[in-house]
Amino acid sequence: MLKKQTLASSFTSGLNGILTVPGDKSISHRSLIIAGMAIGQTEIRGLLRSEDVLSTLCAMRQLGVTIEDDLDKNVIAVKGVGICGFNSPEKPLDLGNSGTGVRLLMGAIAGQPLTARLTGDASLSARPMKRITDPLQQMGAQIGYLPKNEGKGLLPVTITGANPALPLSYSTQVASAQIKSAIMLAGLNARGVTIISEPHISRDHTESMLRHFGVEVEQRFLTDGRHQVTLAGEANLKAKNILVPRDPSSAAFAIVAALITPESDITLPAVGMNPQRIGLITTLIEMGADLDIANERLEGGEPVGDIHVRSSKLNGIEVPAIRAASMIDEYPILSVAASCAQGRTYMPGIAELRVKETDRIAEMARGLEACGVSVDEQPDSLTVDGQKQITGGTTIASQHDHRIAMSFLVLGMVSQQTVSVMNTETIATSFPQFASLMNGAGANIYAPEV
Ligand code: S3P
C-alpha cells in the first residue's frame, strides 16, 4: 500500500532541456508475460519500473517464472516456462491498480492447466472484467466471481485454465487492446486458429511482440474498416531479447506542459511512435502545436523518435472520434491543453474513459470547473472552452487515478493560484519520476506543508 501524498503545482515560467521519460507501460507488461511463456531466457532492457509493472512481475514469479533483475545494468532476465508451464500460485495474484496486468494475465492463465485467483486495489476492483472473462469462458476457461459480484463481473475472480483452449472467433464492440490481447494470449495454447475483430485498430504491441517471438499472427482491415487479428494456436514461442521504447503516454504530460507554459523548449528522446499510440501528437499539431519529430527509427521492432516541443498558441478543434483508440489515455491531458487553447475543443466518442482507473470524463469535468474552466460533460463526450486565464486555487481529489493527478499538476503550472492534488502516490503506477523530471526542467511541484 503506497503512502498517501498530496502535491501542489504553481506557476512555471517555462520548461527547458532534455527530458528522458521512462519505458512504455503497455510494452513492459507484455514483455514480462510473453517472455514468461517462451522457451529459453529473454533479456529485457528499458523496462518501466513502476508499481503497475512490478505487480505483473510479482505475479509472474508467483506463477513459477524465474525473473532476475540486474538493477545496475538495467536488465531483467526472464526464464520462460512455455505456453502451458505456469504453476497454480499459492496466494492470490494481487495486480494492484493495473488493468493491463490483470486482464492480460487472465488471458495467459485461461489457456494453461492451473487455477489462480486474481485481485486488485479499490479502483481496479470497480472496473469491468466480464468483457475479458466472457470470451475466455468461451475458450473453455472456468471463471468464478463472488456471488455478489457475478452480474457486474468485478474482482476478485478465480480462473481455471483450459488445456488446450478452444479456438475462438470473436468480435468486440469496443476497440480494446486489453480484450484483444487476453484472447490472443489464451489462443496461444488453442488447437487451431483464434480470430478477433475490433471496430477500429487498438494498440498492437501484443501482435508485434508475439511475431518477434516467432508466433504466426496476421493483421488485416476488413471492408467495413474493422481490424482483424488471426493467430495460430499450439504456438512455440522462442525467447528473444526486448528493448522497451519510452512511453508516449508519459511523454504526453511533458509535451502539453511545454506547449502551454511560456518560453518552453524541450526535447524528449527515443519515445515510442507506434501509430496506434500517437493520436495526441496528431491532435496537438492540428491545434497549432510547434512540435516536430526527428530521427525516426526502429528500436527493438517498435518505431521511436525524438520529440521537440516549444511553447505554442493552441486553437480548439473537434477531435475525430475515430482517433480515440490511438490516444485513449491522453484525453485527461488533452483537456488541460484545451483549457489553454483559444476557442472550443470537442472530444466525442470517449465513453470508454468512464471505465478507466476512474470515470475520467467526470473527474476531468469536475476538476476543470473547480479551476475556472467551463466544460460540457455528456455520456460519451467532453467539450472544453479555452480560457485566457486559469484561476486554479483548488484541491483536486485524483480518485486514485495517476493520469488525473498528473494532468492537474500540469494545469497548476499555468494557473493564477496553486493547484493541489490529493493521492498523487498513484503517479508511481506509471511514471514514478514525474515530479523530479518536471522540476528538473523548471516546474514547481512540491509537497505543501501541512
Ligand atoms: C492498454 C490498453 C488501453 C489503455 C491502457 C493500456 C494496454 O486499455 O487504456 O492504459 O496496455 O493494452 P483498453 O484496451 O481497455 O482500451
Short mmCIF file of C-alpha atoms and ligand atoms in Angstrom, two decimals:
data_model
loop_
_atom_site.label_atom_id
_atom_site.label_comp_id
_atom_site.label_asym_id
_atom_site.label_seq_id
_atom_site.Cartn_x
_atom_site.Cartn_y
_atom_site.Cartn_z
CA MET A 1 0.00 0.00 0.00
CA LEU A 2 1.56 3.33 -1.06
CA LYS A 3 1.72 6.19 1.46
CA LYS A 4 -0.82 8.94 0.74
CA GLN A 5 0.75 12.05 -0.75
CA THR A 6 -0.59 15.47 -1.71
CA LEU A 7 1.38 17.57 -4.19
CA ALA A 8 0.97 21.19 -5.21
CA SER A 9 1.91 22.80 -8.51
CA SER A 10 2.37 26.52 -9.07
CA PHE A 11 3.13 28.90 -11.92
CA THR A 12 6.02 27.87 -14.16
CA SER A 13 7.76 30.33 -16.42
CA GLY A 14 8.94 27.63 -18.80
CA LEU A 15 10.28 24.11 -19.22
CA ASN A 16 13.65 23.60 -20.84
CA GLY A 17 16.11 20.83 -21.56
CA ILE A 18 16.11 17.14 -22.39
CA LEU A 19 13.52 15.05 -20.57
CA THR A 20 14.07 11.31 -20.69
CA VAL A 21 10.75 9.66 -19.88
CA PRO A 22 10.65 6.04 -18.64
CA GLY A 23 9.83 2.86 -20.55
CA ASP A 24 6.45 2.11 -22.10
CA LYS A 25 3.98 0.61 -19.63
CA SER A 26 1.98 -1.44 -22.17
CA ILE A 27 5.12 -2.95 -23.69
CA SER A 28 6.68 -3.59 -20.26
CA HIS A 29 3.70 -5.71 -19.11
CA ARG A 30 3.68 -7.62 -22.37
CA SER A 31 7.43 -8.25 -22.28
CA LEU A 32 7.23 -9.93 -18.85
CA ILE A 33 4.19 -12.06 -19.69
CA ILE A 34 5.21 -13.10 -23.21
CA ALA A 35 8.84 -13.79 -22.18
CA GLY A 36 7.45 -15.96 -19.36
CA MET A 37 5.50 -18.01 -21.93
CA ALA A 38 8.53 -18.54 -24.20
CA ILE A 39 11.09 -21.31 -24.11
CA GLY A 40 14.51 -20.02 -23.06
CA GLN A 41 15.81 -16.80 -21.50
CA THR A 42 14.76 -13.32 -22.59
CA GLU A 43 16.67 -10.20 -21.58
CA ILE A 44 14.53 -7.07 -21.30
CA ARG A 45 16.17 -3.63 -21.46
CA GLY A 46 14.41 -0.37 -20.64
CA LEU A 47 11.57 -1.97 -18.65
CA LEU A 48 9.40 0.55 -16.82
CA ARG A 49 9.98 0.07 -13.08
CA SER A 50 6.62 1.33 -11.89
CA GLU A 51 4.11 -0.08 -9.40
CA ASP A 52 1.86 -1.50 -12.15
CA VAL A 53 4.65 -3.31 -13.93
CA LEU A 54 6.14 -4.56 -10.66
CA SER A 55 2.72 -6.06 -9.82
CA THR A 56 2.85 -8.04 -13.07
CA LEU A 57 6.45 -9.05 -12.35
CA CYS A 58 5.50 -10.38 -8.88
CA ALA A 59 2.51 -12.23 -10.33
CA MET A 60 4.73 -13.89 -12.95
CA ARG A 61 7.08 -15.05 -10.20
CA GLN A 62 4.10 -16.46 -8.26
CA LEU A 63 3.14 -18.37 -11.40
CA GLY A 64 6.56 -20.07 -11.33
CA VAL A 65 8.57 -17.96 -13.77
CA THR A 66 12.12 -17.10 -12.65
CA ILE A 67 12.87 -13.41 -13.14
CA GLU A 68 16.22 -11.86 -12.23
CA ASP A 69 16.57 -8.12 -12.01
CA ASP A 70 20.03 -6.62 -12.54
CA LEU A 71 19.40 -3.03 -11.43
CA ASP A 72 22.97 -1.88 -12.19
CA LYS A 73 22.80 -2.98 -15.80
CA ASN A 74 19.04 -2.26 -16.02
CA VAL A 75 18.45 -5.70 -17.49
CA ILE A 76 15.67 -8.09 -16.48
CA ALA A 77 16.25 -11.76 -17.32
CA VAL A 78 13.12 -13.90 -17.67
CA LYS A 79 13.40 -17.72 -17.86
CA GLY A 80 10.30 -18.70 -19.80
CA VAL A 81 8.34 -21.86 -18.97
CA GLY A 82 6.43 -22.27 -22.26
CA ILE A 83 2.75 -21.77 -23.12
CA CYS A 84 1.43 -24.21 -20.52
CA GLY A 85 4.14 -24.18 -17.85
CA PHE A 86 2.63 -21.83 -15.23
CA ASN A 87 2.03 -23.26 -11.71
CA SER A 88 -1.06 -22.67 -9.60
CA PRO A 89 0.00 -19.88 -7.23
CA GLU A 90 -0.37 -20.49 -3.50
CA LYS A 91 -1.66 -16.98 -2.82
CA PRO A 92 -3.95 -14.71 -4.90
CA LEU A 93 -2.24 -12.64 -7.58
CA ASP A 94 -2.66 -9.02 -6.48
CA LEU A 95 -2.37 -6.75 -9.52
CA GLY A 96 -2.81 -3.55 -7.50
CA ASN A 97 -4.02 -0.74 -9.77
CA SER A 98 -3.10 -2.43 -13.04
CA GLY A 99 -5.91 -3.08 -15.54
CA THR A 100 -3.43 -4.22 -18.19
CA GLY A 101 -1.63 -6.57 -15.79
CA VAL A 102 -4.78 -8.27 -14.52
CA ARG A 103 -6.50 -8.55 -17.91
CA LEU A 104 -3.53 -9.84 -19.86
CA LEU A 105 -2.71 -12.34 -17.11
CA MET A 106 -6.31 -13.60 -17.18
CA GLY A 107 -5.76 -14.45 -20.84
CA ALA A 108 -2.37 -16.09 -20.24
CA ILE A 109 -3.83 -18.21 -17.42
CA ALA A 110 -7.01 -19.13 -19.34
CA GLY A 111 -5.06 -21.38 -21.73
CA GLN A 112 -2.99 -23.22 -19.11
CA PRO A 113 -3.68 -26.09 -16.68
CA LEU A 114 -3.81 -24.17 -13.41
CA THR A 115 -6.11 -22.31 -11.05
CA ALA A 116 -5.40 -18.76 -9.87
CA ARG A 117 -7.31 -16.10 -8.02
CA LEU A 118 -6.76 -12.51 -9.16
CA THR A 119 -7.37 -9.40 -7.04
CA GLY A 120 -6.59 -5.69 -7.13
CA ASP A 121 -6.96 -2.39 -5.29
CA ALA A 122 -10.23 -0.48 -4.79
CA SER A 123 -10.00 1.24 -8.20
CA LEU A 124 -9.25 -1.99 -10.11
CA SER A 125 -11.96 -3.83 -8.16
CA ALA A 126 -14.56 -1.40 -9.54
CA ARG A 127 -13.60 -1.96 -13.21
CA PRO A 128 -15.48 -4.29 -15.58
CA MET A 129 -13.91 -7.72 -16.12
CA LYS A 130 -16.72 -9.61 -17.90
CA ARG A 131 -15.58 -8.09 -21.20
CA ILE A 132 -12.44 -10.25 -20.69
CA THR A 133 -13.82 -13.30 -18.90
CA ASP A 134 -16.80 -13.84 -21.28
CA PRO A 135 -14.61 -14.67 -24.30
CA LEU A 136 -12.16 -16.61 -22.09
CA GLN A 137 -15.09 -18.71 -20.84
CA GLN A 138 -16.00 -19.43 -24.47
CA MET A 139 -12.41 -20.67 -24.88
CA GLY A 140 -13.03 -23.25 -22.13
CA ALA A 141 -11.73 -21.44 -19.02
CA GLN A 142 -13.76 -21.72 -15.81
CA ILE A 143 -14.49 -18.35 -14.30
CA GLY A 144 -15.68 -17.77 -10.72
CA TYR A 145 -16.74 -14.40 -9.31
CA LEU A 146 -18.04 -13.84 -5.77
CA PRO A 147 -21.86 -14.31 -5.88
CA LYS A 148 -22.41 -10.61 -5.04
CA ASN A 149 -20.17 -9.54 -7.99
CA GLU A 150 -21.30 -12.15 -10.51
CA GLY A 151 -23.59 -9.89 -12.56
CA LYS A 152 -21.15 -6.98 -12.58
CA GLY A 153 -18.05 -9.10 -13.19
CA LEU A 154 -15.85 -7.45 -10.57
CA LEU A 155 -12.64 -8.71 -8.97
CA PRO A 156 -11.71 -10.95 -7.27
CA VAL A 157 -12.03 -13.67 -9.88
CA THR A 158 -10.83 -17.27 -9.86
CA ILE A 159 -9.78 -18.75 -13.19
CA THR A 160 -9.12 -22.37 -14.03
CA GLY A 161 -7.50 -22.55 -17.42
CA ALA A 162 -8.38 -24.91 -20.28
CA ASN A 163 -5.59 -27.12 -21.64
CA PRO A 164 -5.83 -26.80 -24.57
CA ALA A 165 -8.01 -23.71 -25.02
CA LEU A 166 -10.74 -23.82 -27.65
CA PRO A 167 -10.05 -21.74 -30.74
CA LEU A 168 -12.41 -18.75 -30.85
CA SER A 169 -13.72 -16.33 -33.43
CA TYR A 170 -14.73 -13.18 -31.57
CA SER A 171 -15.94 -9.68 -32.47
CA THR A 172 -15.52 -6.97 -29.82
CA GLN A 173 -17.83 -3.97 -29.53
CA VAL A 174 -15.04 -1.70 -28.25
CA ALA A 175 -11.54 -1.22 -29.65
CA SER A 176 -9.66 -2.51 -26.60
CA ALA A 177 -6.12 -3.83 -26.69
CA GLN A 178 -6.68 -5.45 -23.32
CA ILE A 179 -9.61 -7.59 -24.55
CA LYS A 180 -7.80 -8.42 -27.79
CA SER A 181 -4.54 -9.30 -26.01
CA ALA A 182 -6.21 -11.51 -23.38
CA ILE A 183 -7.87 -13.57 -26.12
CA MET A 184 -4.62 -13.80 -28.10
CA LEU A 185 -2.63 -15.00 -25.06
CA ALA A 186 -5.24 -17.69 -24.34
CA GLY A 187 -5.25 -18.63 -28.04
CA LEU A 188 -1.52 -19.46 -27.97
CA ASN A 189 -2.46 -22.84 -26.46
CA ALA A 190 -5.54 -23.50 -28.63
CA ARG A 191 -5.71 -26.33 -31.18
CA GLY A 192 -6.50 -24.14 -34.15
CA VAL A 193 -6.78 -20.55 -35.19
CA THR A 194 -8.08 -17.71 -32.99
CA ILE A 195 -9.67 -14.76 -34.79
CA ILE A 196 -10.51 -11.44 -33.16
CA SER A 197 -12.05 -8.40 -34.81
CA GLU A 198 -12.39 -4.94 -33.26
CA PRO A 199 -14.26 -1.84 -34.53
CA HIS A 200 -11.01 0.12 -35.04
CA ILE A 201 -7.40 -0.85 -34.57
CA SER A 202 -6.26 -0.56 -30.93
CA ARG A 203 -2.59 -0.63 -29.89
CA ASP A 204 -0.98 -3.66 -31.50
CA HIS A 205 2.04 -4.28 -29.27
CA THR A 206 0.89 -7.84 -28.48
CA GLU A 207 0.69 -8.67 -32.19
CA SER A 208 4.20 -7.24 -32.82
CA MET A 209 5.79 -8.88 -29.79
CA LEU A 210 4.28 -12.30 -30.47
CA ARG A 211 5.58 -12.12 -34.07
CA HIS A 212 9.01 -11.16 -32.61
CA PHE A 213 8.82 -14.42 -30.59
CA GLY A 214 8.02 -16.43 -33.73
CA VAL A 215 4.22 -16.77 -33.45
CA GLU A 216 2.15 -16.63 -36.64
CA VAL A 217 -0.01 -13.51 -36.23
CA GLU A 218 -1.72 -11.72 -39.13
CA GLN A 219 -3.42 -8.34 -39.07
CA ARG A 220 -5.79 -7.02 -41.74
CA PHE A 221 -8.52 -4.45 -42.21
CA LEU A 222 -11.97 -5.73 -43.25
CA THR A 223 -14.03 -3.89 -45.88
CA ASP A 224 -16.14 -2.24 -43.15
CA GLY A 225 -12.97 -0.82 -41.54
CA ARG A 226 -12.81 -3.33 -38.68
CA HIS A 227 -9.36 -4.59 -37.72
CA GLN A 228 -8.93 -8.37 -37.61
CA VAL A 229 -6.19 -10.42 -35.99
CA THR A 230 -5.61 -14.09 -36.80
CA LEU A 231 -3.35 -16.10 -34.51
CA ALA A 232 -2.14 -19.68 -35.00
CA GLY A 233 -2.51 -21.88 -31.90
CA GLU A 234 -0.17 -24.53 -30.44
CA ALA A 235 2.44 -21.82 -30.63
CA ASN A 236 6.08 -22.29 -29.82
CA LEU A 237 7.49 -19.02 -28.50
CA LYS A 238 11.26 -18.73 -28.85
CA ALA A 239 12.93 -16.40 -26.32
CA LYS A 240 14.06 -13.12 -27.91
CA ASN A 241 15.60 -10.06 -26.28
CA ILE A 242 13.43 -6.95 -25.94
CA LEU A 243 14.20 -3.24 -25.93
CA VAL A 244 11.29 -1.26 -24.45
CA PRO A 245 10.76 2.16 -26.09
CA ARG A 246 9.99 5.22 -23.91
CA ASP A 247 6.32 5.75 -23.12
CA PRO A 248 4.41 8.22 -25.36
CA SER A 249 1.63 8.29 -22.74
CA SER A 250 4.10 9.58 -20.11
CA ALA A 251 5.74 11.94 -22.63
CA ALA A 252 2.26 13.45 -23.17
CA PHE A 253 2.37 15.28 -19.82
CA ALA A 254 5.71 16.94 -20.57
CA ILE A 255 4.63 17.77 -24.14
CA VAL A 256 1.46 19.57 -23.03
CA ALA A 257 3.28 21.28 -20.13
CA ALA A 258 5.85 22.69 -22.57
CA LEU A 259 3.18 23.81 -25.05
CA ILE A 260 1.12 25.77 -22.52
CA THR A 261 3.90 27.36 -20.39
CA PRO A 262 5.73 30.41 -21.81
CA GLU A 263 9.34 30.24 -23.09
CA SER A 264 9.47 26.44 -23.12
CA ASP A 265 11.70 24.37 -25.36
CA ILE A 266 12.17 20.67 -24.55
CA THR A 267 13.34 17.51 -26.28
CA LEU A 268 12.12 14.01 -25.39
CA PRO A 269 14.46 11.39 -26.87
CA ALA A 270 13.55 7.87 -28.10
CA VAL A 271 9.80 7.97 -27.47
CA GLY A 272 7.60 5.19 -28.91
CA MET A 273 5.93 6.26 -32.18
CA ASN A 274 3.62 3.30 -32.76
CA PRO A 275 0.82 4.78 -34.95
CA GLN A 276 -1.75 3.33 -32.54
CA ARG A 277 -0.29 5.43 -29.69
CA ILE A 278 0.34 8.88 -31.12
CA GLY A 279 -3.16 10.27 -31.71
CA LEU A 280 -2.36 13.05 -29.20
CA ILE A 281 0.58 14.27 -31.28
CA THR A 282 -1.59 14.46 -34.42
CA THR A 283 -4.27 16.31 -32.43
CA LEU A 284 -1.87 18.82 -30.86
CA ILE A 285 -0.33 19.59 -34.26
CA GLU A 286 -3.87 20.23 -35.60
CA MET A 287 -4.35 22.60 -32.65
CA GLY A 288 -1.26 24.55 -33.73
CA ALA A 289 1.48 22.95 -31.61
CA ASP A 290 5.07 23.77 -32.51
CA LEU A 291 6.14 20.14 -32.32
CA ASP A 292 8.34 18.02 -34.54
CA ILE A 293 9.69 14.50 -34.52
CA ALA A 294 13.30 13.91 -35.54
CA ASN A 295 15.45 10.89 -36.04
CA GLU A 296 12.61 8.41 -36.59
CA ARG A 297 13.96 4.86 -36.42
CA LEU A 298 13.10 1.30 -35.40
CA GLU A 299 14.35 0.13 -31.99
CA GLY A 300 13.61 -3.45 -30.98
CA GLY A 301 10.91 -3.71 -33.66
CA GLU A 302 8.97 -0.60 -32.49
CA PRO A 303 9.18 2.84 -34.18
CA VAL A 304 10.71 5.58 -31.97
CA GLY A 305 11.59 9.23 -32.48
CA ASP A 306 12.91 12.32 -30.68
CA ILE A 307 10.14 14.82 -29.92
CA HIS A 308 10.96 18.54 -29.89
CA VAL A 309 8.28 20.87 -28.43
CA ARG A 310 8.14 24.65 -27.91
CA SER A 311 5.55 26.93 -26.26
CA SER A 312 2.65 27.44 -28.66
CA LYS A 313 -0.63 29.24 -29.12
CA LEU A 314 -3.21 26.45 -29.39
CA ASN A 315 -6.64 26.58 -31.03
CA GLY A 316 -9.67 24.49 -30.08
CA ILE A 317 -10.70 21.76 -32.54
CA GLU A 318 -13.07 18.81 -32.89
CA VAL A 319 -11.08 15.63 -32.25
CA PRO A 320 -12.29 12.88 -34.64
CA ALA A 321 -13.98 10.07 -32.65
CA ILE A 322 -12.19 7.51 -34.84
CA ARG A 323 -8.90 8.68 -33.32
CA ALA A 324 -9.96 7.79 -29.75
CA ALA A 325 -8.27 4.37 -29.58
CA SER A 326 -4.89 5.87 -30.54
CA MET A 327 -4.99 8.40 -27.68
CA ILE A 328 -7.37 6.80 -25.18
CA ASP A 329 -5.12 7.51 -22.17
CA GLU A 330 -4.32 11.05 -23.32
CA TYR A 331 -7.76 12.72 -23.06
CA PRO A 332 -7.18 13.98 -19.49
CA ILE A 333 -4.02 15.85 -20.50
CA LEU A 334 -5.57 16.90 -23.84
CA SER A 335 -8.39 18.56 -21.89
CA VAL A 336 -5.72 20.54 -20.00
CA ALA A 337 -4.26 21.69 -23.34
CA ALA A 338 -7.82 22.53 -24.47
CA SER A 339 -8.32 24.68 -21.36
CA CYS A 340 -5.43 26.89 -22.53
CA ALA A 341 -6.43 26.96 -26.22
CA GLN A 342 -8.32 29.69 -27.97
CA GLY A 343 -11.89 28.54 -28.60
CA ARG A 344 -13.73 25.28 -28.01
CA THR A 345 -12.40 21.70 -28.12
CA TYR A 346 -14.94 18.93 -28.65
CA MET A 347 -13.89 15.36 -27.82
CA PRO A 348 -16.58 12.88 -28.92
CA GLY A 349 -16.62 9.05 -28.84
CA ILE A 350 -14.84 8.69 -25.49
CA ALA A 351 -17.33 6.68 -23.39
CA GLU A 352 -14.52 4.17 -22.63
CA LEU A 353 -12.96 6.85 -20.40
CA ARG A 354 -15.71 6.19 -17.90
CA VAL A 355 -14.30 2.71 -17.12
CA LYS A 356 -10.62 3.58 -16.70
CA GLU A 357 -8.84 3.90 -13.32
CA THR A 358 -11.73 6.25 -12.53
CA ASP A 359 -14.50 7.88 -14.57
CA ARG A 360 -12.12 10.20 -16.38
CA ILE A 361 -14.81 12.27 -18.16
CA ALA A 362 -16.50 13.08 -14.84
CA GLU A 363 -13.27 13.72 -12.92
CA MET A 364 -11.77 15.99 -15.59
CA ALA A 365 -15.04 17.92 -15.90
CA ARG A 366 -15.32 18.37 -12.14
CA GLY A 367 -11.67 19.37 -11.65
CA LEU A 368 -11.55 21.75 -14.63
CA GLU A 369 -14.70 23.52 -13.42
CA ALA A 370 -13.14 23.90 -9.96
CA CYS A 371 -10.13 25.55 -11.67
CA GLY A 372 -12.39 28.02 -13.52
CA VAL A 373 -12.71 26.27 -16.89
CA SER A 374 -16.14 25.85 -18.49
CA VAL A 375 -16.88 22.36 -19.75
CA ASP A 376 -19.81 20.35 -21.05
CA GLU A 377 -19.91 16.71 -19.98
CA GLN A 378 -22.04 14.24 -21.95
CA PRO A 379 -22.24 10.44 -21.63
CA ASP A 380 -19.63 9.93 -24.36
CA SER A 381 -18.03 13.33 -24.91
CA LEU A 382 -16.35 16.26 -23.23
CA THR A 383 -16.29 19.84 -24.52
CA VAL A 384 -13.81 22.32 -23.07
CA ASP A 385 -13.85 26.10 -23.61
CA GLY A 386 -10.35 27.56 -23.64
CA GLN A 387 -9.70 30.34 -21.07
CA LYS A 388 -7.50 33.42 -21.20
CA GLN A 389 -6.62 32.81 -17.53
CA ILE A 390 -6.98 29.66 -15.42
CA THR A 391 -7.79 30.60 -11.83
CA GLY A 392 -6.78 27.36 -10.08
CA GLY A 393 -6.57 27.76 -6.30
CA THR A 394 -8.27 24.46 -5.55
CA THR A 395 -7.56 20.93 -4.34
CA ILE A 396 -8.30 18.05 -6.70
CA ALA A 397 -9.22 14.59 -5.39
CA SER A 398 -7.48 12.47 -8.03
CA GLN A 399 -9.57 9.36 -7.18
CA HIS A 400 -6.54 7.07 -7.26
CA ASP A 401 -6.00 7.87 -10.93
CA HIS A 402 -2.41 8.64 -11.91
CA ARG A 403 -3.34 10.40 -15.15
CA ILE A 404 -5.91 12.66 -13.45
CA ALA A 405 -3.25 13.55 -10.84
CA MET A 406 -0.55 14.39 -13.40
CA SER A 407 -3.00 16.34 -15.59
CA PHE A 408 -3.96 18.71 -12.78
CA LEU A 409 -0.34 19.17 -11.69
CA VAL A 410 0.33 20.33 -15.27
CA LEU A 411 -2.69 22.66 -15.14
CA GLY A 412 -1.24 24.15 -11.93
CA MET A 413 1.79 25.32 -13.98
CA VAL A 414 -0.41 27.87 -15.82
CA SER A 415 -2.89 28.69 -13.05
CA GLN A 416 -3.05 32.03 -11.24
CA GLN A 417 -3.21 30.24 -7.89
CA THR A 418 -1.61 26.96 -6.87
CA VAL A 419 -3.41 23.71 -7.70
CA SER A 420 -3.08 20.93 -5.11
CA VAL A 421 -3.75 17.29 -5.90
CA MET A 422 -4.52 14.58 -3.37
CA ASN A 423 -3.42 10.94 -3.64
CA THR A 424 -0.59 11.64 -6.04
CA GLU A 425 1.14 8.46 -4.80
CA THR A 426 -0.69 6.70 -7.67
CA ILE A 427 1.61 8.52 -10.12
CA ALA A 428 4.11 5.79 -9.21
CA THR A 429 1.93 3.25 -11.06
CA SER A 430 3.11 4.61 -14.43
CA PHE A 431 5.61 7.49 -14.08
CA PRO A 432 7.46 7.42 -10.73
CA GLN A 433 9.93 10.15 -11.83
CA PHE A 434 7.18 12.58 -12.96
CA ALA A 435 7.69 15.34 -10.34
CA SER A 436 11.50 15.20 -10.29
CA LEU A 437 11.74 15.18 -14.10
CA MET A 438 9.35 18.12 -14.47
CA ASN A 439 11.03 20.07 -11.67
CA GLY A 440 14.42 19.40 -13.25
CA ALA A 441 13.12 21.16 -16.39
CA GLY A 442 11.70 24.15 -14.45
CA ALA A 443 8.36 23.14 -12.89
CA ASN A 444 7.36 23.93 -9.29
CA ILE A 445 5.80 20.73 -7.96
CA TYR A 446 6.19 20.27 -4.21
CA ALA A 447 4.69 18.69 -1.13
CA PRO A 448 2.80 21.50 0.66
CA GLU A 449 3.40 21.98 4.38
CA VAL A 450 0.53 20.69 6.46
C1 S3P B 1 -3.71 -0.75 -22.58
C2 S3P B 1 -4.85 -0.57 -23.30
C3 S3P B 1 -5.82 0.51 -23.05
C4 S3P B 1 -5.23 1.60 -22.17
C5 S3P B 1 -4.46 1.05 -21.03
C6 S3P B 1 -3.31 0.19 -21.52
C7 S3P B 1 -2.83 -1.90 -22.91
O1 S3P B 1 -6.97 -0.02 -22.43
O2 S3P B 1 -6.26 2.45 -21.69
O3 S3P B 1 -3.93 2.09 -20.23
O4 S3P B 1 -1.66 -1.90 -22.49
O5 S3P B 1 -3.30 -2.82 -23.59
P1 S3P B 1 -8.13 -0.71 -23.31
O6 S3P B 1 -7.51 -1.80 -24.04
O7 S3P B 1 -9.15 -1.22 -22.34
O8 S3P B 1 -8.68 0.41 -24.15
#
